[in-house]
PDB file of C-alpha atoms in Angstrom:
ATOM      1  CA  UNK A  18     101.965 110.041 128.333  1.00 76.00           C
ATOM      2  CA  UNK A  19      99.569 110.946 126.220  1.00 75.00           C
ATOM      3  CA  UNK A  20     102.011 113.214 124.305  1.00 77.00           C
ATOM      4  CA  UNK A  21     104.605 110.042 124.593  1.00 79.00           C
ATOM      5  CA  UNK A  22     101.851 108.252 122.719  1.00 78.00           C
ATOM      6  CA  UNK A  23     101.153 110.842 120.316  1.00 75.00           C
ATOM      7  CA  UNK A  24     105.174 110.922 119.313  1.00 77.00           C
ATOM      8  CA  UNK A  25     105.430 107.200 118.899  1.00 79.00           C
ATOM      9  CA  UNK A  26     102.819 106.924 117.025  1.00 77.00           C
ATOM     10  CA  UNK A  27     104.022 110.000 114.638  1.00 72.00           C
ATOM     11  CA  UNK A  28     107.628 108.535 113.761  1.00 75.00           C
ATOM     12  CA  UNK A  29     106.301 104.797 113.573  1.00 75.00           C
ATOM     13  CA  UNK A  30     107.645 102.541 110.967  1.00 74.00           C
ATOM     14  CA  UNK A  31     104.171 101.909 109.619  1.00 71.00           C
ATOM     15  CA  UNK A  32     100.954 104.620 111.048  1.00 67.00           C
ATOM     16  CA  UNK A  33      98.919 102.886 109.263  1.00 69.00           C
ATOM     17  CA  UNK A  34      98.805  99.196 111.539  1.00 70.00           C
ATOM     18  CA  UNK A  35      98.743  97.573 108.022  1.00 67.00           C
ATOM     19  CA  UNK A  36      99.014  93.206 108.704  1.00 65.00           C
ATOM     20  CA  UNK A  37     100.022  91.012 111.316  1.00 66.00           C
ATOM     21  CA  UNK A  38     102.793  92.598 114.275  1.00 69.00           C
ATOM     22  CA  UNK A  39     102.149  96.058 112.523  1.00 67.00           C
ATOM     23  CA  UNK A  40     102.969  96.885 115.912  1.00 71.00           C
ATOM     24  CA  UNK A  41     105.324  94.795 117.596  1.00 75.00           C
ATOM     25  CA  UNK A  42     107.809  98.368 117.327  1.00 76.00           C
ATOM     26  CA  UNK A  43     106.152 100.692 119.765  1.00 80.00           C
ATOM     27  CA  UNK A  44     107.116 100.023 123.828  1.00 83.00           C
ATOM     28  CA  UNK A  45     106.028  97.253 125.511  1.00 86.00           C
ATOM     29  CA  UNK A  46     101.525  98.330 127.018  1.00 86.00           C
ATOM     30  CA  UNK A  47     101.483 100.030 124.261  1.00 87.00           C
ATOM     31  CA  UNK A  48      99.010  98.597 121.016  1.00 85.00           C
ATOM     32  CA  UNK A  49      97.295 100.246 118.146  1.00 83.00           C
ATOM     33  CA  UNK A  50      95.019  99.063 115.346  1.00 82.00           C
ATOM     34  CA  UNK A  51      92.018 100.068 112.907  1.00 82.00           C
ATOM     35  CA  UNK A  52      88.922 100.731 114.851  1.00 85.00           C
ATOM     36  CA  UNK A  53      86.962  98.825 111.642  1.00 81.00           C
ATOM     37  CA  UNK A  54      89.110  96.328 109.767  1.00 72.00           C
ATOM     38  CA  UNK A  55      87.836  97.564 106.823  1.00 73.00           C
ATOM     39  CA  UNK A  56      89.006 101.226 107.112  1.00 74.00           C
ATOM     40  CA  UNK A  57      92.256  99.971 107.281  1.00 69.00           C
ATOM     41  CA  UNK A  58      93.560 104.565 106.960  1.00 76.00           C
ATOM     42  CA  UNK A  59      90.547 105.339 108.929  1.00 81.00           C
ATOM     43  CA  UNK A  60      89.947 106.207 112.408  1.00 87.00           C
ATOM     44  CA  UNK A  61      92.402 104.044 114.760  1.00 86.00           C
ATOM     45  CA  UNK A  62      92.840 103.236 118.384  1.00 88.00           C
ATOM     46  CA  UNK A  63      96.044 103.498 120.481  1.00 87.00           C
ATOM     47  CA  UNK A  64      95.978 101.635 123.965  1.00 90.00           C
ATOM     48  CA  UNK A  65      99.047 103.069 126.222  1.00 88.00           C
ATOM     49  CA  UNK A  66      99.671 102.159 130.191  1.00 88.00           C
ATOM     50  CA  UNK A  67      99.052  98.653 129.076  1.00 88.00           C
ATOM     51  CA  UNK A  68      95.820  99.242 127.882  1.00 86.00           C
ATOM     52  CA  UNK A  69      93.922 101.437 131.028  1.00 90.00           C
ATOM     53  CA  UNK A  70      94.453 104.944 128.455  1.00 90.00           C
ATOM     54  CA  UNK A  71      93.107 104.207 125.014  1.00 90.00           C
ATOM     55  CA  UNK A  72      93.142 107.497 122.474  1.00 88.00           C
ATOM     56  CA  UNK A  73      90.854 107.584 119.489  1.00 90.00           C
ATOM     57  CA  UNK A  74      92.687 109.257 116.376  1.00 86.00           C
ATOM     58  CA  UNK A  75      93.315 110.106 113.147  1.00 85.00           C
ATOM     59  CA  UNK A  76      96.253 110.275 111.357  1.00 77.00           C
ATOM     60  CA  UNK A  77      96.999 112.350 108.374  1.00 75.00           C
ATOM     61  CA  UNK A  78     100.622 112.451 106.154  1.00 70.00           C
ATOM     62  CA  UNK A  79     102.459 114.794 105.371  1.00 69.00           C
ATOM     63  CA  UNK A  80     104.915 115.226 103.534  1.00 64.00           C
ATOM     64  CA  UNK A  81     106.859 117.089 106.126  1.00 67.00           C
ATOM     65  CA  UNK A  82     105.088 116.975 109.395  1.00 68.00           C
ATOM     66  CA  UNK A  83     102.901 114.022 109.716  1.00 65.00           C
ATOM     67  CA  UNK A  84      99.543 114.778 111.873  1.00 76.00           C
ATOM     68  CA  UNK A  85      98.157 113.062 114.248  1.00 77.00           C
ATOM     69  CA  UNK A  86      94.335 114.324 115.273  1.00 80.00           C
ATOM     70  CA  UNK A  87      93.941 112.683 118.041  1.00 82.00           C
ATOM     71  CA  UNK A  88      89.289 112.352 118.522  1.00 87.00           C
ATOM     72  CA  UNK A  89      88.825 111.016 121.996  1.00 89.00           C
ATOM     73  CA  UNK A  90      91.117 109.958 125.072  1.00 87.00           C
ATOM     74  CA  UNK A  91      90.914 108.139 128.028  1.00 89.00           C
ATOM     75  CA  UNK A  92      93.140 106.920 130.578  1.00 86.00           C
ATOM     76  CA  UNK A  93      92.307 106.259 134.387  1.00 81.00           C
TER      77      UNK A  93
END
């Protein structure tokens, strides 16, 4: 489940999830947002499994291979 959430984040249209409804393209039960709204390119939170699990990550944009660095994972 965590790998599926990571795959969705890597392929997201706007991986920084700026603005309103930018995570609408994610599957049902997933939601992503910046950890701090004042730092939109900083750490993010992704809630999956209808909020039963979450991961904290940073996104490193690279032209050929985007990278998600997961700092913390929680799942019930």
